[in-house]
Amino acid sequence: MSPEEFIVREPGPLIGPDEAVPMMNSLLGIPGDIQAIAYHFKLSSEEAATLFEDVKYVVMGGSSKRAFKFAQRAAHVLDLPIEGYSQNPGLRASIQSGDLSGYKRFIKSELGQKIGMPVEIGGTERYSLFKVGDLIVVNHGMGLGSIEIMLNELVIMLAAAEAKGVEMFRIGTSGGFGVDPGTVVITDRAWSEQPEEDLKVNGGYTPLVVCGQREYWPARTTDSLRSTLTDIAESRSIPHTVGGTIAKGSFYAGEARMDGIFHDHKHETAEAYFRSAMGLCIKNSEMEATWLTAIAGRLGLRHAVVCAVLDNCMTHQSIDFTPEQLGKFSKRAEDVVLHYLADRKGVALSNMEVPWARRLIHSLVR
Ligand code: R2B
């Protein structure tokens, strides 16, 4: 197939601070009148419109616990109000209908606002979404399929709310290619796990399968945001590097890890793979970056991927640090984004931690 035969989806122009998240699917309606249901979040466009109108930032990561902790930290250190989903369904009506979940959510929401504890908004079976001030913190689960679902529904809700100038950050963990554990990789572009396929189209695109066909979607993160985050890491002495990030479709097989159920490949095969990736300035691999750059890129939303390296795939393939060390490493990625938010809000960060007593109360209530 010659290059001109590829379907290439171009990045959209970056939206300005007063421009709303664009709606690209006219079947769902026009801005100001979008009729949609975020199926996995169990929220309608009408609910989203009232909840998310003022959203400016979205911070996402794999685990729901980490999303809660980031929201908790952001609320505390940036002094952001906790926003819950507190439509009182009434105790009597809840008992009569035999479903107390709405009423329980109302109580939790009211309580959360009093004790500074973020509370999930919407359905929680698949994802946990918190809102503190103008910030959404949400988990996307593990893998490309999971983040694609989350992003589609989230972006539709933000478009329905006509949220303006929204910026998106993925913070997470990753395996490093010749990069030491504890280093934060600030992604310049995402790659598929077959980088030679990405190279078939010039200009920073990555192949994604859509309706059985390979399409090329934007792979670059936003230059200005990336360089601001790099300056932040530099000035705060957070160990970091900038480079490419492979988003794998699998955790064990994709890298011929030595700690999976199969061990079909020699270590040299995996090493040759890592080395050829390193030749393209690829620094790490995780499992989500391509769908973020693809979706945010097409919509013109400023976006960044900031992942801490937990293990260097070149030297050892099992994650053999203590949970405390790993927690410290992954916090570094969070810190970069937290500092960015503080700078944008003009907040001087003296203490970046939530006091232990508050954390204790929250863990008892949650
Ligand atoms: C990083 O960590 C998860 C696997 O442990 C996955 O979501 C990723 O990208």
mmCIF file of C-alpha atoms in Angstrom, residues 13-318:
data_model
loop_
_atom_site.group_PDB
_atom_site.id
_atom_site.type_symbol
_atom_site.label_atom_id
_atom_site.label_comp_id
_atom_site.label_asym_id
_atom_site.label_seq_id
_atom_site.Cartn_x
_atom_site.Cartn_y
_atom_site.Cartn_z
ATOM 1 C CA PRO A 13 -6.307 23.273 15.741
ATOM 2 C CA LEU A 14 -5.559 23.782 19.443
ATOM 3 C CA ILE A 15 -8.614 25.205 21.198
ATOM 4 C CA GLY A 16 -8.142 28.501 23.002
ATOM 5 C CA PRO A 17 -8.895 29.111 26.700
ATOM 6 C CA ASP A 18 -12.397 30.368 25.862
ATOM 7 C CA GLU A 19 -13.208 27.766 23.259
ATOM 8 C CA ALA A 20 -15.412 24.792 24.072
ATOM 9 C CA VAL A 21 -14.463 21.155 23.607
ATOM 10 C CA PRO A 22 -15.597 20.486 20.035
ATOM 11 C CA MET A 23 -18.370 18.033 19.233
ATOM 12 C CA MET A 24 -17.269 16.000 16.216
ATOM 13 C CA ASN A 25 -20.281 13.692 15.956
ATOM 14 C CA SER A 26 -23.279 15.569 14.598
ATOM 15 C CA LEU A 27 -25.497 12.548 15.310
ATOM 16 C CA LEU A 28 -25.309 13.470 19.006
ATOM 17 C CA GLY A 29 -26.444 17.020 18.404
ATOM 18 C CA ILE A 30 -24.934 20.440 18.134
ATOM 19 C CA PRO A 31 -23.011 22.298 20.853
ATOM 20 C CA GLY A 32 -25.565 23.577 23.355
ATOM 21 C CA ASP A 33 -27.950 20.756 22.526
ATOM 22 C CA ILE A 34 -26.174 17.417 22.825
ATOM 23 C CA GLN A 35 -28.287 14.395 23.657
ATOM 24 C CA ALA A 36 -26.115 11.574 24.872
ATOM 25 C CA ILE A 37 -25.644 9.089 27.660
ATOM 26 C CA ALA A 38 -22.179 8.351 29.008
ATOM 27 C CA TYR A 39 -23.047 4.677 29.363
ATOM 28 C CA HIS A 40 -20.197 3.557 31.655
ATOM 29 C CA PHE A 41 -20.356 6.700 33.795
ATOM 30 C CA LYS A 42 -24.132 6.487 33.982
ATOM 31 C CA LEU A 43 -24.496 10.200 33.341
ATOM 32 C CA SER A 44 -26.693 11.986 30.837
ATOM 33 C CA SER A 45 -25.634 15.015 28.839
ATOM 34 C CA GLU A 46 -28.059 17.145 30.933
ATOM 35 C CA GLU A 47 -26.373 16.033 34.156
ATOM 36 C CA ALA A 48 -22.935 16.538 32.628
ATOM 37 C CA ALA A 49 -23.905 20.041 31.501
ATOM 38 C CA THR A 50 -24.548 21.149 35.068
ATOM 39 C CA LEU A 51 -21.655 19.242 36.613
ATOM 40 C CA PHE A 52 -18.821 19.953 34.203
ATOM 41 C CA GLU A 53 -19.341 23.416 32.763
ATOM 42 C CA ASP A 54 -16.357 24.938 34.591
ATOM 43 C CA VAL A 55 -13.882 22.087 33.994
ATOM 44 C CA LYS A 56 -10.451 23.256 32.816
ATOM 45 C CA TYR A 57 -8.235 20.282 33.595
ATOM 46 C CA VAL A 58 -8.575 16.522 33.413
ATOM 47 C CA VAL A 59 -5.996 14.350 35.147
ATOM 48 C CA MET A 60 -6.256 10.623 34.438
ATOM 49 C CA GLY A 61 -4.420 7.518 35.549
ATOM 50 C CA GLY A 62 -4.975 3.781 35.581
ATOM 51 C CA SER A 63 -6.079 3.027 39.097
ATOM 52 C CA SER A 64 -9.179 4.312 40.848
ATOM 53 C CA LYS A 65 -7.346 4.452 44.172
ATOM 54 C CA ARG A 66 -4.672 6.664 42.667
ATOM 55 C CA ALA A 67 -7.344 8.872 41.120
ATOM 56 C CA PHE A 68 -8.912 9.294 44.565
ATOM 57 C CA LYS A 69 -5.558 10.087 46.156
ATOM 58 C CA PHE A 70 -4.651 12.618 43.478
ATOM 59 C CA ALA A 71 -8.046 14.314 43.844
ATOM 60 C CA GLN A 72 -7.592 14.315 47.621
ATOM 61 C CA ARG A 73 -4.130 15.865 47.306
ATOM 62 C CA ALA A 74 -5.191 18.402 44.703
ATOM 63 C CA ALA A 75 -8.181 19.456 46.797
ATOM 64 C CA HIS A 76 -5.974 19.901 49.844
ATOM 65 C CA VAL A 77 -2.855 21.528 48.447
ATOM 66 C CA LEU A 78 -4.585 23.673 45.835
ATOM 67 C CA ASP A 79 -7.481 24.471 48.150
ATOM 68 C CA LEU A 80 -10.117 23.339 45.660
ATOM 69 C CA PRO A 81 -13.735 22.733 46.646
ATOM 70 C CA ILE A 82 -14.996 19.157 46.645
ATOM 71 C CA GLU A 83 -17.852 18.783 44.228
ATOM 72 C CA GLY A 84 -20.234 15.947 44.650
ATOM 73 C CA TYR A 85 -23.272 14.740 42.873
ATOM 74 C CA SER A 86 -25.714 15.700 45.515
ATOM 75 C CA GLN A 87 -29.228 15.659 44.175
ATOM 76 C CA ASN A 88 -31.218 14.574 47.211
ATOM 77 C CA PRO A 89 -33.491 11.742 46.051
ATOM 78 C CA GLY A 90 -35.279 11.743 49.437
ATOM 79 C CA LEU A 91 -35.101 8.903 51.938
ATOM 80 C CA ARG A 92 -38.771 7.958 51.698
ATOM 81 C CA ALA A 93 -38.703 7.771 47.878
ATOM 82 C CA SER A 94 -35.469 5.734 47.985
ATOM 83 C CA ILE A 95 -36.927 3.230 50.465
ATOM 84 C CA GLN A 96 -40.144 2.967 48.472
ATOM 85 C CA SER A 97 -38.272 2.264 45.259
ATOM 86 C CA GLY A 98 -36.132 -0.321 47.054
ATOM 87 C CA ASP A 99 -32.961 1.296 45.770
ATOM 88 C CA LEU A 100 -30.974 3.227 48.330
ATOM 89 C CA SER A 101 -27.915 3.812 46.157
ATOM 90 C CA GLY A 102 -28.938 7.342 45.145
ATOM 91 C CA TYR A 103 -29.645 8.307 48.734
ATOM 92 C CA LYS A 104 -26.376 6.793 49.964
ATOM 93 C CA ARG A 105 -24.538 8.745 47.298
ATOM 94 C CA PHE A 106 -26.260 11.934 48.434
ATOM 95 C CA ILE A 107 -25.174 11.374 52.050
ATOM 96 C CA LYS A 108 -21.604 10.556 51.022
ATOM 97 C CA SER A 109 -21.491 13.587 48.797
ATOM 98 C CA GLU A 110 -22.686 15.922 51.543
ATOM 99 C CA LEU A 111 -20.232 14.387 53.984
ATOM 100 C CA GLY A 112 -17.368 14.557 51.495
ATOM 101 C CA GLN A 113 -17.886 18.283 51.060
ATOM 102 C CA LYS A 114 -17.680 18.761 54.826
ATOM 103 C CA ILE A 115 -14.508 16.740 55.397
ATOM 104 C CA GLY A 116 -12.665 17.585 52.178
ATOM 105 C CA MET A 117 -13.041 14.082 50.754
ATOM 106 C CA PRO A 118 -13.542 13.634 47.004
ATOM 107 C CA VAL A 119 -16.573 11.525 46.163
ATOM 108 C CA GLU A 120 -17.184 9.613 42.930
ATOM 109 C CA ILE A 121 -19.617 11.194 40.513
ATOM 110 C CA GLY A 122 -21.839 8.923 38.404
ATOM 111 C CA GLY A 123 -21.570 5.154 38.051
ATOM 112 C CA THR A 124 -18.566 3.500 39.668
ATOM 113 C CA GLU A 125 -18.577 -0.047 38.298
ATOM 114 C CA ARG A 126 -15.954 0.731 35.658
ATOM 115 C CA TYR A 127 -14.408 4.086 36.430
ATOM 116 C CA SER A 128 -14.089 6.500 39.343
ATOM 117 C CA LEU A 129 -14.538 10.149 38.466
ATOM 118 C CA PHE A 130 -13.937 12.931 40.982
ATOM 119 C CA LYS A 131 -14.362 16.663 40.607
ATOM 120 C CA VAL A 132 -12.491 19.148 42.729
ATOM 121 C CA GLY A 133 -12.900 22.761 41.659
ATOM 122 C CA ASP A 134 -12.233 23.017 37.925
ATOM 123 C CA LEU A 135 -10.357 19.711 37.883
ATOM 124 C CA ILE A 136 -11.662 16.266 36.957
ATOM 125 C CA VAL A 137 -9.608 13.337 38.195
ATOM 126 C CA VAL A 138 -10.596 10.033 36.678
ATOM 127 C CA ASN A 139 -9.155 6.565 36.264
ATOM 128 C CA HIS A 140 -9.075 4.900 32.876
ATOM 129 C CA GLY A 141 -8.267 1.335 33.869
ATOM 130 C CA MET A 142 -5.551 -0.677 32.141
ATOM 131 C CA GLY A 143 -5.054 -0.843 28.430
ATOM 132 C CA LEU A 144 -6.023 0.778 25.175
ATOM 133 C CA GLY A 145 -9.600 -0.482 25.078
ATOM 134 C CA SER A 146 -10.330 0.846 28.535
ATOM 135 C CA ILE A 147 -8.920 4.338 28.003
ATOM 136 C CA GLU A 148 -10.682 4.621 24.631
ATOM 137 C CA ILE A 149 -14.063 4.044 26.260
ATOM 138 C CA MET A 150 -13.346 6.418 29.116
ATOM 139 C CA LEU A 151 -12.105 9.198 26.836
ATOM 140 C CA ASN A 152 -15.018 8.984 24.407
ATOM 141 C CA GLU A 153 -17.586 9.295 27.165
ATOM 142 C CA LEU A 154 -15.685 11.936 29.102
ATOM 143 C CA VAL A 155 -15.161 14.123 26.056
ATOM 144 C CA ILE A 156 -18.816 13.895 25.059
ATOM 145 C CA MET A 157 -19.774 15.004 28.575
ATOM 146 C CA LEU A 158 -17.315 17.892 28.410
ATOM 147 C CA ALA A 159 -18.646 18.893 24.999
ATOM 148 C CA ALA A 160 -22.209 18.716 26.339
ATOM 149 C CA ALA A 161 -21.136 20.951 29.223
ATOM 150 C CA GLU A 162 -19.399 23.321 26.768
ATOM 151 C CA ALA A 163 -16.335 23.216 29.019
ATOM 152 C CA LYS A 164 -13.718 25.633 27.717
ATOM 153 C CA GLY A 165 -9.986 25.383 27.145
ATOM 154 C CA VAL A 166 -9.758 21.895 28.649
ATOM 155 C CA GLU A 167 -6.270 20.387 29.078
ATOM 156 C CA MET A 168 -5.638 16.672 29.651
ATOM 157 C CA PHE A 169 -2.898 14.848 31.496
ATOM 158 C CA ARG A 170 -2.216 11.177 31.828
ATOM 159 C CA ILE A 171 -0.093 10.368 34.851
ATOM 160 C CA GLY A 172 0.998 6.812 35.283
ATOM 161 C CA THR A 173 3.614 4.146 35.497
ATOM 162 C CA SER A 174 5.682 2.508 32.787
ATOM 163 C CA GLY A 175 8.614 0.279 31.932
ATOM 164 C CA GLY A 176 11.772 2.102 30.898
ATOM 165 C CA PHE A 177 13.936 1.361 27.869
ATOM 166 C CA GLY A 178 17.421 2.071 29.177
ATOM 167 C CA VAL A 179 15.874 4.541 31.628
ATOM 168 C CA ASP A 180 16.381 4.097 35.346
ATOM 169 C CA PRO A 181 13.459 3.337 37.665
ATOM 170 C CA GLY A 182 12.237 6.473 39.358
ATOM 171 C CA THR A 183 12.716 8.637 36.254
ATOM 172 C CA VAL A 184 9.685 10.492 34.939
ATOM 173 C CA VAL A 185 9.228 10.250 31.164
ATOM 174 C CA ILE A 186 7.470 13.225 29.610
ATOM 175 C CA THR A 187 6.198 11.854 26.317
ATOM 176 C CA ASP A 188 6.904 13.701 23.094
ATOM 177 C CA ARG A 189 4.997 11.244 20.960
ATOM 178 C CA ALA A 190 3.182 7.949 21.395
ATOM 179 C CA TRP A 191 4.053 4.889 19.344
ATOM 180 C CA SER A 192 2.311 1.638 18.604
ATOM 181 C CA GLU A 193 4.113 -1.514 19.652
ATOM 182 C CA GLN A 194 5.297 -1.887 16.059
ATOM 183 C CA PRO A 195 7.104 1.429 15.579
ATOM 184 C CA GLU A 196 8.037 0.542 11.997
ATOM 185 C CA GLU A 197 4.313 0.778 11.173
ATOM 186 C CA ASP A 198 4.087 4.259 12.696
ATOM 187 C CA LEU A 199 6.985 5.342 10.485
ATOM 188 C CA LYS A 200 4.995 4.557 7.326
ATOM 189 C CA VAL A 201 3.316 7.938 7.669
ATOM 190 C CA ASN A 202 5.428 11.029 8.283
ATOM 191 C CA GLY A 203 4.658 13.736 10.766
ATOM 192 C CA GLY A 204 3.788 11.974 14.030
ATOM 193 C CA TYR A 205 0.865 9.605 13.529
ATOM 194 C CA THR A 206 0.180 6.188 14.966
ATOM 195 C CA PRO A 207 -1.841 3.341 13.455
ATOM 196 C CA LEU A 208 -5.124 2.397 15.105
ATOM 197 C CA VAL A 209 -7.597 -0.153 13.836
ATOM 198 C CA VAL A 210 -10.996 1.330 13.046
ATOM 199 C CA CYS A 211 -13.671 -0.891 11.564
ATOM 200 C CA GLY A 212 -11.095 -3.441 10.509
ATOM 201 C CA GLN A 213 -8.968 -0.855 8.733
ATOM 202 C CA ARG A 214 -5.746 0.732 9.781
ATOM 203 C CA GLU A 215 -6.025 4.477 10.208
ATOM 204 C CA TYR A 216 -3.314 6.906 11.248
ATOM 205 C CA TRP A 217 -4.282 9.214 14.133
ATOM 206 C CA PRO A 218 -2.231 11.983 15.791
ATOM 207 C CA ALA A 219 0.549 10.745 18.061
ATOM 208 C CA ARG A 220 2.250 13.919 19.261
ATOM 209 C CA THR A 221 1.616 15.472 22.640
ATOM 210 C CA THR A 222 1.259 19.260 22.824
ATOM 211 C CA ASP A 223 4.680 20.914 22.417
ATOM 212 C CA SER A 224 4.072 23.932 24.663
ATOM 213 C CA LEU A 225 2.588 21.872 27.497
ATOM 214 C CA ARG A 226 5.389 19.351 27.300
ATOM 215 C CA SER A 227 8.076 22.000 27.504
ATOM 216 C CA THR A 228 6.358 23.688 30.489
ATOM 217 C CA LEU A 229 6.176 20.339 32.293
ATOM 218 C CA THR A 230 9.818 19.662 31.474
ATOM 219 C CA ASP A 231 10.809 23.037 32.956
ATOM 220 C CA ILE A 232 8.802 22.197 36.083
ATOM 221 C CA ALA A 233 10.533 18.826 36.507
ATOM 222 C CA GLU A 234 13.893 20.498 35.926
ATOM 223 C CA SER A 235 13.346 23.329 38.390
ATOM 224 C CA ARG A 236 11.973 20.960 41.083
ATOM 225 C CA SER A 237 14.844 18.480 40.599
ATOM 226 C CA ILE A 238 12.464 15.670 39.658
ATOM 227 C CA PRO A 239 14.476 13.090 37.681
ATOM 228 C CA HIS A 240 13.039 13.187 34.170
ATOM 229 C CA THR A 241 13.613 12.700 30.493
ATOM 230 C CA VAL A 242 11.652 13.484 27.334
ATOM 231 C CA GLY A 243 11.029 10.887 24.630
ATOM 232 C CA GLY A 244 8.707 8.486 22.909
ATOM 233 C CA THR A 245 6.286 6.149 24.635
ATOM 234 C CA ILE A 246 5.079 2.837 23.228
ATOM 235 C CA ALA A 247 1.492 1.931 24.089
ATOM 236 C CA LYS A 248 1.367 -1.851 24.093
ATOM 237 C CA GLY A 249 -1.727 -3.966 23.656
ATOM 238 C CA SER A 250 -0.531 -6.439 26.267
ATOM 239 C CA PHE A 251 1.530 -6.316 29.450
ATOM 240 C CA TYR A 252 3.401 -9.636 29.458
ATOM 241 C CA ALA A 253 3.558 -10.905 25.874
ATOM 242 C CA GLY A 254 4.123 -7.494 24.280
ATOM 243 C CA GLU A 255 7.575 -7.205 25.797
ATOM 244 C CA ALA A 256 8.362 -10.905 26.144
ATOM 245 C CA ARG A 257 8.497 -10.369 29.886
ATOM 246 C CA MET A 258 10.250 -13.055 31.847
ATOM 247 C CA ASP A 259 7.628 -13.130 34.610
ATOM 248 C CA GLY A 260 4.600 -14.077 32.488
ATOM 249 C CA ILE A 261 3.031 -17.519 31.992
ATOM 250 C CA PHE A 262 4.946 -18.110 28.733
ATOM 251 C CA HIS A 263 8.601 -17.663 28.022
ATOM 252 C CA ASP A 264 8.820 -18.288 24.294
ATOM 253 C CA HIS A 265 11.409 -15.704 23.412
ATOM 254 C CA LYS A 266 15.061 -15.353 24.230
ATOM 255 C CA HIS A 267 16.032 -12.314 26.227
ATOM 256 C CA GLU A 268 18.125 -11.233 23.219
ATOM 257 C CA THR A 269 14.963 -11.000 21.099
ATOM 258 C CA ALA A 270 13.365 -8.656 23.613
ATOM 259 C CA GLU A 271 16.592 -6.727 23.978
ATOM 260 C CA ALA A 272 16.853 -6.258 20.211
ATOM 261 C CA TYR A 273 13.294 -4.888 20.264
ATOM 262 C CA PHE A 274 14.099 -2.439 23.071
ATOM 263 C CA ARG A 275 17.305 -1.372 21.346
ATOM 264 C CA SER A 276 15.621 -0.648 18.030
ATOM 265 C CA ALA A 277 12.971 1.365 19.896
ATOM 266 C CA MET A 278 15.690 3.271 21.728
ATOM 267 C CA GLY A 279 17.141 4.118 18.304
ATOM 268 C CA LEU A 280 13.907 6.064 17.714
ATOM 269 C CA CYS A 281 14.289 7.904 21.028
ATOM 270 C CA ILE A 282 11.590 5.774 22.641
ATOM 271 C CA LYS A 283 12.080 5.877 26.409
ATOM 272 C CA ASN A 284 9.311 3.805 27.916
ATOM 273 C CA SER A 285 6.242 1.714 27.351
ATOM 274 C CA GLU A 286 2.815 1.662 28.915
ATOM 275 C CA MET A 287 -0.608 0.722 27.580
ATOM 276 C CA GLU A 288 -2.690 3.837 26.956
ATOM 277 C CA ALA A 289 -0.791 6.768 25.428
ATOM 278 C CA THR A 290 -1.823 6.323 21.791
ATOM 279 C CA TRP A 291 -5.558 6.725 22.368
ATOM 280 C CA LEU A 292 -4.965 9.840 24.440
ATOM 281 C CA THR A 293 -2.792 11.542 21.817
ATOM 282 C CA ALA A 294 -5.193 10.351 19.095
ATOM 283 C CA ILE A 295 -8.403 11.640 20.678
ATOM 284 C CA ALA A 296 -7.075 14.787 22.350
ATOM 285 C CA GLY A 297 -4.972 15.500 19.264
ATOM 286 C CA ARG A 298 -7.923 15.338 16.855
ATOM 287 C CA LEU A 299 -10.008 17.527 19.166
ATOM 288 C CA GLY A 300 -7.254 20.114 19.591
ATOM 289 C CA LEU A 301 -7.128 19.679 23.375
ATOM 290 C CA ARG A 302 -3.742 20.376 24.970
ATOM 291 C CA HIS A 303 -2.518 17.120 26.410
ATOM 292 C CA ALA A 304 0.490 15.482 28.027
ATOM 293 C CA VAL A 305 1.606 12.039 29.160
ATOM 294 C CA VAL A 306 3.795 11.922 32.253
ATOM 295 C CA CYS A 307 4.775 8.463 33.474
ATOM 296 C CA ALA A 308 7.179 7.296 36.104
ATOM 297 C CA VAL A 309 9.435 4.408 35.150
ATOM 298 C CA LEU A 310 9.067 1.497 37.570
ATOM 299 C CA ASP A 311 11.439 -0.949 35.960
ATOM 300 C CA ASN A 312 14.134 -0.833 33.346
ATOM 301 C CA CYS A 313 13.125 -3.472 30.804
ATOM 302 C CA MET A 314 16.710 -3.729 29.576
ATOM 303 C CA THR A 315 18.095 -4.950 32.843
ATOM 304 C CA HIS A 316 15.358 -6.738 34.741
ATOM 305 C CA GLN A 317 11.803 -7.538 33.911
ATOM 306 C CA SER A 318 10.202 -8.047 37.270
#
